[in-house]
């Protein structure tokens, strides 16, 4: 099987990163990840962050940035990430107070994301939206995620599909990848067990072999591993998950 590069969403090491952000970067590199996705910068200046990435041979793949930051401080986020060589920003969740059960709220949110995406595109960046499983509520017979992705302008907002959360929401991750072919340059890999509890990647119900095959057919650029709940320690979890992905890739 051809191989996608694999990055680590640094939220997976959030406790370590809160104490020593550089140590989290070093662990990601030592474990064998080729890139990282940010969820905050640990207070490091962009020049310092870039120096650490270069030293460790890590690529800055993308950065999760809150909707409020994207709306109100987009230029600052772009400047910081441009210095890292990253040109991808992702909105990880709707803003606080968002009405998830309102069709109008999702449509308005989609329009706001499109406007931010246009501003980002004008500066050579791209904007994505990362799903959870709460988007798999039906509003007027349509999943909120589908409503959002049908309303945004795909020229300005891509789908960062979290395949684990799609599984958790009761849908088929492979089907979603294929349905959104060409709109999913980055995907998140996480796993859930038979009780629908999050587990380490490769130890749950996510069909890694078919997911990775579909990723090859749908213009995915990077696989990004993320774990938020651990059966073992976070360092062991990111090692186990990477080993699971590499094992399938090596078939």
PDB file of C-alpha atoms in Angstrom:
ATOM      1  CA  UNK A   1       0.000   0.000   0.000  1.00  0.00           C
ATOM      2  CA  UNK A   2       1.237   3.487  -0.796  1.00  0.00           C
ATOM      3  CA  UNK A   3       1.949   5.567   2.263  1.00  0.00           C
ATOM      4  CA  UNK A   4       0.530   8.864   3.419  1.00  0.00           C
ATOM      5  CA  UNK A   5       2.692  10.907   5.769  1.00  0.00           C
ATOM      6  CA  UNK A   6       1.383  10.809   9.325  1.00  0.00           C
ATOM      7  CA  UNK A   7       1.175  13.788  11.669  1.00  0.00           C
ATOM      8  CA  UNK A   8       0.233  14.041  15.323  1.00  0.00           C
ATOM      9  CA  UNK A   9      -2.426  16.408  16.612  1.00  0.00           C
ATOM     10  CA  UNK A  10      -0.557  17.816  19.599  1.00  0.00           C
ATOM     11  CA  UNK A  11      -3.762  17.918  21.639  1.00  0.00           C
ATOM     12  CA  UNK A  12      -3.004  14.216  22.103  1.00  0.00           C
ATOM     13  CA  UNK A  13      -0.130  15.302  24.378  1.00  0.00           C
ATOM     14  CA  UNK A  14      -1.911  18.288  25.888  1.00  0.00           C
ATOM     15  CA  UNK A  15      -0.844  17.682  29.495  1.00  0.00           C
ATOM     16  CA  UNK A  16       2.806  17.318  28.521  1.00  0.00           C
ATOM     17  CA  UNK A  17       2.560  20.305  26.188  1.00  0.00           C
ATOM     18  CA  UNK A  18       1.101  22.447  28.974  1.00  0.00           C
ATOM     19  CA  UNK A  19       4.166  21.699  31.108  1.00  0.00           C
ATOM     20  CA  UNK A  20       6.830  21.642  28.377  1.00  0.00           C
ATOM     21  CA  UNK A  21       5.720  22.261  24.810  1.00  0.00           C
ATOM     22  CA  UNK A  22       9.136  21.489  23.344  1.00  0.00           C
ATOM     23  CA  UNK A  23       9.147  18.100  25.077  1.00  0.00           C
ATOM     24  CA  UNK A  24       5.872  17.264  23.315  1.00  0.00           C
ATOM     25  CA  UNK A  25       7.401  18.192  19.965  1.00  0.00           C
ATOM     26  CA  UNK A  26      10.456  16.079  20.760  1.00  0.00           C
ATOM     27  CA  UNK A  27       8.324  13.085  21.696  1.00  0.00           C
ATOM     28  CA  UNK A  28       6.336  13.361  18.459  1.00  0.00           C
ATOM     29  CA  UNK A  29       9.577  13.354  16.458  1.00  0.00           C
ATOM     30  CA  UNK A  30      11.170  10.542  18.460  1.00  0.00           C
ATOM     31  CA  UNK A  31       8.052   8.417  18.027  1.00  0.00           C
ATOM     32  CA  UNK A  32       8.299   8.748  14.259  1.00  0.00           C
ATOM     33  CA  UNK A  33       5.684  11.285  13.288  1.00  0.00           C
ATOM     34  CA  UNK A  34       6.551  13.340  10.222  1.00  0.00           C
ATOM     35  CA  UNK A  35       4.497  16.380  11.112  1.00  0.00           C
ATOM     36  CA  UNK A  36       2.355  18.012  13.767  1.00  0.00           C
ATOM     37  CA  UNK A  37      -0.956  19.802  13.906  1.00  0.00           C
ATOM     38  CA  UNK A  38      -1.187  22.548  16.494  1.00  0.00           C
ATOM     39  CA  UNK A  39      -3.921  23.277  19.017  1.00  0.00           C
ATOM     40  CA  UNK A  40      -2.125  26.227  20.588  1.00  0.00           C
ATOM     41  CA  UNK A  41       1.539  27.180  20.562  1.00  0.00           C
ATOM     42  CA  UNK A  42       2.643  26.846  24.170  1.00  0.00           C
ATOM     43  CA  UNK A  43       3.594  30.513  24.372  1.00  0.00           C
ATOM     44  CA  UNK A  44       6.465  30.053  21.914  1.00  0.00           C
ATOM     45  CA  UNK A  45       7.258  32.811  19.435  1.00  0.00           C
ATOM     46  CA  UNK A  46       6.994  31.757  15.810  1.00  0.00           C
ATOM     47  CA  UNK A  47      10.760  31.966  15.243  1.00  0.00           C
ATOM     48  CA  UNK A  48      11.458  29.746  18.243  1.00  0.00           C
ATOM     49  CA  UNK A  49       8.782  27.264  17.167  1.00  0.00           C
ATOM     50  CA  UNK A  50      10.180  27.124  13.635  1.00  0.00           C
ATOM     51  CA  UNK A  51      13.689  26.475  14.973  1.00  0.00           C
ATOM     52  CA  UNK A  52      12.436  23.518  17.013  1.00  0.00           C
ATOM     53  CA  UNK A  53      10.476  22.098  14.077  1.00  0.00           C
ATOM     54  CA  UNK A  54      13.536  22.338  11.842  1.00  0.00           C
ATOM     55  CA  UNK A  55      15.775  20.777  14.480  1.00  0.00           C
ATOM     56  CA  UNK A  56      13.392  17.856  14.890  1.00  0.00           C
ATOM     57  CA  UNK A  57      12.563  17.381  11.213  1.00  0.00           C
ATOM     58  CA  UNK A  58       8.865  18.005  11.788  1.00  0.00           C
ATOM     59  CA  UNK A  59       6.522  19.665   9.300  1.00  0.00           C
ATOM     60  CA  UNK A  60       3.865  22.098  10.497  1.00  0.00           C
ATOM     61  CA  UNK A  61       0.863  20.530   8.772  1.00  0.00           C
ATOM     62  CA  UNK A  62      -1.979  22.660  10.092  1.00  0.00           C
ATOM     63  CA  UNK A  63      -3.276  24.495  13.125  1.00  0.00           C
ATOM     64  CA  UNK A  64      -6.583  24.234  14.969  1.00  0.00           C
ATOM     65  CA  UNK A  65      -7.754  27.745  15.768  1.00  0.00           C
ATOM     66  CA  UNK A  66     -10.947  28.685  17.570  1.00  0.00           C
ATOM     67  CA  UNK A  67     -13.724  30.305  15.574  1.00  0.00           C
ATOM     68  CA  UNK A  68     -13.406  33.503  17.599  1.00  0.00           C
ATOM     69  CA  UNK A  69      -9.676  33.729  16.832  1.00  0.00           C
ATOM     70  CA  UNK A  70     -10.314  33.031  13.161  1.00  0.00           C
ATOM     71  CA  UNK A  71     -12.996  35.705  12.982  1.00  0.00           C
ATOM     72  CA  UNK A  72     -11.268  38.373  15.061  1.00  0.00           C
ATOM     73  CA  UNK A  73      -7.520  37.659  14.787  1.00  0.00           C
ATOM     74  CA  UNK A  74      -7.091  35.937  11.452  1.00  0.00           C
ATOM     75  CA  UNK A  75      -4.163  38.087  10.351  1.00  0.00           C
ATOM     76  CA  UNK A  76      -2.224  37.243  13.526  1.00  0.00           C
ATOM     77  CA  UNK A  77      -2.830  33.522  13.076  1.00  0.00           C
ATOM     78  CA  UNK A  78      -1.796  33.713   9.437  1.00  0.00           C
ATOM     79  CA  UNK A  79       1.398  35.602  10.255  1.00  0.00           C
ATOM     80  CA  UNK A  80       2.374  33.117  12.961  1.00  0.00           C
ATOM     81  CA  UNK A  81       1.700  30.055  10.819  1.00  0.00           C
ATOM     82  CA  UNK A  82       3.295  31.510   7.708  1.00  0.00           C
ATOM     83  CA  UNK A  83       6.517  31.794   9.702  1.00  0.00           C
ATOM     84  CA  UNK A  84       6.277  28.053  10.391  1.00  0.00           C
ATOM     85  CA  UNK A  85       5.741  27.188   6.756  1.00  0.00           C
ATOM     86  CA  UNK A  86       2.148  26.166   7.442  1.00  0.00           C
ATOM     87  CA  UNK A  87      -0.672  27.450   5.244  1.00  0.00           C
ATOM     88  CA  UNK A  88      -3.620  25.516   6.682  1.00  0.00           C
ATOM     89  CA  UNK A  89      -5.958  26.595   9.489  1.00  0.00           C
ATOM     90  CA  UNK A  90      -8.816  24.494  10.848  1.00  0.00           C
ATOM     91  CA  UNK A  91     -11.843  25.510  12.885  1.00  0.00           C
ATOM     92  CA  UNK A  92     -12.196  22.691  15.425  1.00  0.00           C
ATOM     93  CA  UNK A  93     -15.706  23.378  16.731  1.00  0.00           C
ATOM     94  CA  UNK A  94     -18.510  25.951  16.468  1.00  0.00           C
ATOM     95  CA  UNK A  95     -18.340  28.930  18.850  1.00  0.00           C
ATOM     96  CA  UNK A  96     -19.597  28.845  22.444  1.00  0.00           C
ATOM     97  CA  UNK A  97     -23.331  29.263  22.750  1.00  0.00           C
ATOM     98  CA  UNK A  98     -23.920  27.811  19.286  1.00  0.00           C
ATOM     99  CA  UNK A  99     -27.335  26.186  18.821  1.00  0.00           C
ATOM    100  CA  UNK A 100     -26.513  22.767  17.396  1.00  0.00           C
ATOM    101  CA  UNK A 101     -30.189  21.918  16.877  1.00  0.00           C
ATOM    102  CA  UNK A 102     -30.954  24.916  14.673  1.00  0.00           C
ATOM    103  CA  UNK A 103     -30.807  24.626  10.904  1.00  0.00           C
ATOM    104  CA  UNK A 104     -30.483  28.399  10.674  1.00  0.00           C
ATOM    105  CA  UNK A 105     -27.503  28.380  13.063  1.00  0.00           C
ATOM    106  CA  UNK A 106     -25.647  25.840  10.949  1.00  0.00           C
ATOM    107  CA  UNK A 107     -26.373  27.782   7.755  1.00  0.00           C
ATOM    108  CA  UNK A 108     -25.223  31.051   9.292  1.00  0.00           C
ATOM    109  CA  UNK A 109     -22.099  29.368  10.649  1.00  0.00           C
ATOM    110  CA  UNK A 110     -21.348  27.960   7.195  1.00  0.00           C
ATOM    111  CA  UNK A 111     -21.631  31.419   5.660  1.00  0.00           C
ATOM    112  CA  UNK A 112     -19.295  32.870   8.293  1.00  0.00           C
ATOM    113  CA  UNK A 113     -16.756  30.108   7.664  1.00  0.00           C
ATOM    114  CA  UNK A 114     -16.932  30.813   3.941  1.00  0.00           C
ATOM    115  CA  UNK A 115     -16.209  34.493   4.535  1.00  0.00           C
ATOM    116  CA  UNK A 116     -13.235  33.659   6.759  1.00  0.00           C
ATOM    117  CA  UNK A 117     -12.088  31.130   4.185  1.00  0.00           C
ATOM    118  CA  UNK A 118     -12.172  33.805   1.488  1.00  0.00           C
ATOM    119  CA  UNK A 119     -10.029  36.084   3.628  1.00  0.00           C
ATOM    120  CA  UNK A 120      -7.593  33.246   4.259  1.00  0.00           C
ATOM    121  CA  UNK A 121      -7.448  32.340   0.573  1.00  0.00           C
ATOM    122  CA  UNK A 122      -6.587  35.917  -0.303  1.00  0.00           C
ATOM    123  CA  UNK A 123      -3.447  35.489   1.819  1.00  0.00           C
ATOM    124  CA  UNK A 124      -2.470  32.107   0.420  1.00  0.00           C
ATOM    125  CA  UNK A 125      -4.022  30.029   3.194  1.00  0.00           C
ATOM    126  CA  UNK A 126      -6.793  27.451   3.302  1.00  0.00           C
ATOM    127  CA  UNK A 127      -9.448  26.886   5.958  1.00  0.00           C
ATOM    128  CA  UNK A 128     -11.016  23.637   7.101  1.00  0.00           C
ATOM    129  CA  UNK A 129     -13.712  22.505   9.527  1.00  0.00           C
ATOM    130  CA  UNK A 130     -13.164  19.535  11.846  1.00  0.00           C
ATOM    131  CA  UNK A 131     -16.205  17.472  12.798  1.00  0.00           C
ATOM    132  CA  UNK A 132     -17.114  15.641  15.985  1.00  0.00           C
ATOM    133  CA  UNK A 133     -20.062  13.282  16.322  1.00  0.00           C
ATOM    134  CA  UNK A 134     -22.583  15.887  17.468  1.00  0.00           C
ATOM    135  CA  UNK A 135     -22.980  16.942  13.828  1.00  0.00           C
ATOM    136  CA  UNK A 136     -24.720  13.621  13.229  1.00  0.00           C
ATOM    137  CA  UNK A 137     -28.052  14.934  14.431  1.00  0.00           C
ATOM    138  CA  UNK A 138     -30.724  15.172  11.762  1.00  0.00           C
ATOM    139  CA  UNK A 139     -32.248  18.569  11.103  1.00  0.00           C
ATOM    140  CA  UNK A 140     -35.138  18.442   8.670  1.00  0.00           C
ATOM    141  CA  UNK A 141     -33.949  14.972   7.714  1.00  0.00           C
ATOM    142  CA  UNK A 142     -30.354  16.023   6.990  1.00  0.00           C
ATOM    143  CA  UNK A 143     -27.299  15.584   9.175  1.00  0.00           C
ATOM    144  CA  UNK A 144     -25.965  18.884  10.511  1.00  0.00           C
ATOM    145  CA  UNK A 145     -22.549  17.988   9.037  1.00  0.00           C
ATOM    146  CA  UNK A 146     -24.048  17.547   5.573  1.00  0.00           C
ATOM    147  CA  UNK A 147     -25.987  20.775   5.956  1.00  0.00           C
ATOM    148  CA  UNK A 148     -22.784  22.613   6.868  1.00  0.00           C
ATOM    149  CA  UNK A 149     -20.711  21.105   4.067  1.00  0.00           C
ATOM    150  CA  UNK A 150     -23.470  21.667   1.513  1.00  0.00           C
ATOM    151  CA  UNK A 151     -23.753  25.331   2.542  1.00  0.00           C
ATOM    152  CA  UNK A 152     -20.087  26.362   2.702  1.00  0.00           C
ATOM    153  CA  UNK A 153     -18.361  27.285  -0.534  1.00  0.00           C
ATOM    154  CA  UNK A 154     -15.983  24.335  -1.115  1.00  0.00           C
ATOM    155  CA  UNK A 155     -13.505  26.687  -2.758  1.00  0.00           C
ATOM    156  CA  UNK A 156     -12.943  28.312   0.619  1.00  0.00           C
ATOM    157  CA  UNK A 157     -13.702  25.658   3.259  1.00  0.00           C
ATOM    158  CA  UNK A 158     -12.554  22.053   3.192  1.00  0.00           C
ATOM    159  CA  UNK A 159     -13.707  19.164   5.367  1.00  0.00           C
ATOM    160  CA  UNK A 160     -11.216  17.851   7.883  1.00  0.00           C
ATOM    161  CA  UNK A 161     -13.050  14.609   8.464  1.00  0.00           C
ATOM    162  CA  UNK A 162     -12.451  13.024  11.831  1.00  0.00           C
ATOM    163  CA  UNK A 163     -13.042   9.412  10.862  1.00  0.00           C
ATOM    164  CA  UNK A 164     -13.322   8.225  14.445  1.00  0.00           C
ATOM    165  CA  UNK A 165     -16.039  10.723  15.286  1.00  0.00           C
ATOM    166  CA  UNK A 166     -17.908   9.704  12.114  1.00  0.00           C
ATOM    167  CA  UNK A 167     -17.788   6.101  13.366  1.00  0.00           C
ATOM    168  CA  UNK A 168     -18.921   7.253  16.816  1.00  0.00           C
ATOM    169  CA  UNK A 169     -21.811   9.107  15.177  1.00  0.00           C
ATOM    170  CA  UNK A 170     -23.053   5.885  13.604  1.00  0.00           C
ATOM    171  CA  UNK A 171     -21.906   6.449  10.025  1.00  0.00           C
ATOM    172  CA  UNK A 172     -19.338   4.881   7.704  1.00  0.00           C
ATOM    173  CA  UNK A 173     -16.022   6.789   7.572  1.00  0.00           C
ATOM    174  CA  UNK A 174     -15.098   5.254   4.215  1.00  0.00           C
ATOM    175  CA  UNK A 175     -18.406   6.341   2.712  1.00  0.00           C
ATOM    176  CA  UNK A 176     -17.845   9.915   3.899  1.00  0.00           C
ATOM    177  CA  UNK A 177     -14.325   9.984   2.514  1.00  0.00           C
ATOM    178  CA  UNK A 178     -15.544   8.831  -0.886  1.00  0.00           C
ATOM    179  CA  UNK A 179     -18.549  11.175  -0.865  1.00  0.00           C
ATOM    180  CA  UNK A 180     -16.270  14.134  -0.214  1.00  0.00           C
ATOM    181  CA  UNK A 181     -13.483  13.133  -2.565  1.00  0.00           C
ATOM    182  CA  UNK A 182     -11.213  16.095  -3.270  1.00  0.00           C
ATOM    183  CA  UNK A 183     -12.557  18.073  -0.295  1.00  0.00           C
ATOM    184  CA  UNK A 184     -10.639  16.272   2.470  1.00  0.00           C
ATOM    185  CA  UNK A 185      -6.900  17.041   2.237  1.00  0.00           C
ATOM    186  CA  UNK A 186      -6.374  16.259   5.937  1.00  0.00           C
ATOM    187  CA  UNK A 187      -8.159  13.558   7.931  1.00  0.00           C
ATOM    188  CA  UNK A 188      -8.105  12.726  11.617  1.00  0.00           C
ATOM    189  CA  UNK A 189      -7.644   9.128  12.697  1.00  0.00           C
ATOM    190  CA  UNK A 190      -9.059   8.105  16.072  1.00  0.00           C
ATOM    191  CA  UNK A 191     -10.721   4.882  17.168  1.00  0.00           C
ATOM    192  CA  UNK A 192     -13.701   3.681  19.200  1.00  0.00           C
ATOM    193  CA  UNK A 193     -14.388   0.267  20.691  1.00  0.00           C
ATOM    194  CA  UNK A 194     -17.542  -1.862  20.689  1.00  0.00           C
ATOM    195  CA  UNK A 195     -18.941   0.186  23.563  1.00  0.00           C
ATOM    196  CA  UNK A 196     -18.383   3.339  21.489  1.00  0.00           C
ATOM    197  CA  UNK A 197     -15.683   4.448  23.939  1.00  0.00           C
ATOM    198  CA  UNK A 198     -12.526   6.002  22.542  1.00  0.00           C
ATOM    199  CA  UNK A 199      -9.527   3.687  22.461  1.00  0.00           C
ATOM    200  CA  UNK A 200      -6.041   3.644  20.980  1.00  0.00           C
ATOM    201  CA  UNK A 201      -5.883   3.688  17.185  1.00  0.00           C
ATOM    202  CA  UNK A 202      -5.874   0.163  15.819  1.00  0.00           C
ATOM    203  CA  UNK A 203      -7.575  -1.340  18.868  1.00  0.00           C
ATOM    204  CA  UNK A 204     -11.172  -0.461  18.089  1.00  0.00           C
ATOM    205  CA  UNK A 205     -13.746  -0.728  15.320  1.00  0.00           C
ATOM    206  CA  UNK A 206     -12.203   1.640  12.771  1.00  0.00           C
ATOM    207  CA  UNK A 207     -11.401  -0.403   9.665  1.00  0.00           C
ATOM    208  CA  UNK A 208      -7.906   0.969   9.124  1.00  0.00           C
ATOM    209  CA  UNK A 209      -7.196  -1.034   5.993  1.00  0.00           C
ATOM    210  CA  UNK A 210     -10.238   0.219   4.112  1.00  0.00           C
ATOM    211  CA  UNK A 211      -9.878   3.729   5.526  1.00  0.00           C
ATOM    212  CA  UNK A 212      -6.293   3.969   4.292  1.00  0.00           C
ATOM    213  CA  UNK A 213      -7.243   2.569   0.888  1.00  0.00           C
ATOM    214  CA  UNK A 214     -10.045   5.128   0.597  1.00  0.00           C
ATOM    215  CA  UNK A 215      -7.673   7.905   1.626  1.00  0.00           C
ATOM    216  CA  UNK A 216      -5.422   7.003  -1.290  1.00  0.00           C
ATOM    217  CA  UNK A 217      -8.376   7.366  -3.666  1.00  0.00           C
ATOM    218  CA  UNK A 218      -9.774  10.620  -2.329  1.00  0.00           C
ATOM    219  CA  UNK A 219      -6.851  13.069  -2.576  1.00  0.00           C
ATOM    220  CA  UNK A 220      -6.020  12.971   1.132  1.00  0.00           C
ATOM    221  CA  UNK A 221      -2.595  14.535   1.764  1.00  0.00           C
ATOM    222  CA  UNK A 222      -1.959  13.744   5.443  1.00  0.00           C
ATOM    223  CA  UNK A 223      -3.269  11.364   8.078  1.00  0.00           C
ATOM    224  CA  UNK A 224      -3.386  13.038  11.491  1.00  0.00           C
ATOM    225  CA  UNK A 225      -3.606  10.835  14.569  1.00  0.00           C
ATOM    226  CA  UNK A 226      -5.464  12.213  17.561  1.00  0.00           C
ATOM    227  CA  UNK A 227      -6.289  10.546  20.862  1.00  0.00           C
ATOM    228  CA  UNK A 228      -8.133  12.272  23.666  1.00  0.00           C
ATOM    229  CA  UNK A 229      -8.951   9.305  25.928  1.00  0.00           C
ATOM    230  CA  UNK A 230      -6.261   6.743  26.618  1.00  0.00           C
ATOM    231  CA  UNK A 231      -6.268   3.069  27.550  1.00  0.00           C
ATOM    232  CA  UNK A 232      -2.590   3.535  28.365  1.00  0.00           C
ATOM    233  CA  UNK A 233      -0.447   6.651  28.886  1.00  0.00           C
ATOM    234  CA  UNK A 234      -0.509   9.372  26.204  1.00  0.00           C
ATOM    235  CA  UNK A 235       3.075   8.580  25.033  1.00  0.00           C
ATOM    236  CA  UNK A 236       2.236   4.881  24.781  1.00  0.00           C
ATOM    237  CA  UNK A 237      -1.016   5.701  23.007  1.00  0.00           C
ATOM    238  CA  UNK A 238       0.605   7.773  20.262  1.00  0.00           C
ATOM    239  CA  UNK A 239       3.246   5.053  19.783  1.00  0.00           C
ATOM    240  CA  UNK A 240       0.641   2.304  19.557  1.00  0.00           C
ATOM    241  CA  UNK A 241      -1.495   4.287  17.134  1.00  0.00           C
ATOM    242  CA  UNK A 242       1.401   5.084  14.824  1.00  0.00           C
ATOM    243  CA  UNK A 243       2.506   1.442  14.882  1.00  0.00           C
ATOM    244  CA  UNK A 244      -1.036   0.373  13.920  1.00  0.00           C
ATOM    245  CA  UNK A 245      -1.115   2.766  10.969  1.00  0.00           C
ATOM    246  CA  UNK A 246       2.362   1.794   9.769  1.00  0.00           C
ATOM    247  CA  UNK A 247       1.503  -1.896   9.991  1.00  0.00           C
ATOM    248  CA  UNK A 248      -1.437  -1.425   7.656  1.00  0.00           C
ATOM    249  CA  UNK A 249       0.586   0.794   5.327  1.00  0.00           C
ATOM    250  CA  UNK A 250       3.317  -1.849   5.121  1.00  0.00           C
ATOM    251  CA  UNK A 251       0.956  -4.566   3.893  1.00  0.00           C
TER     252      UNK A 251
END
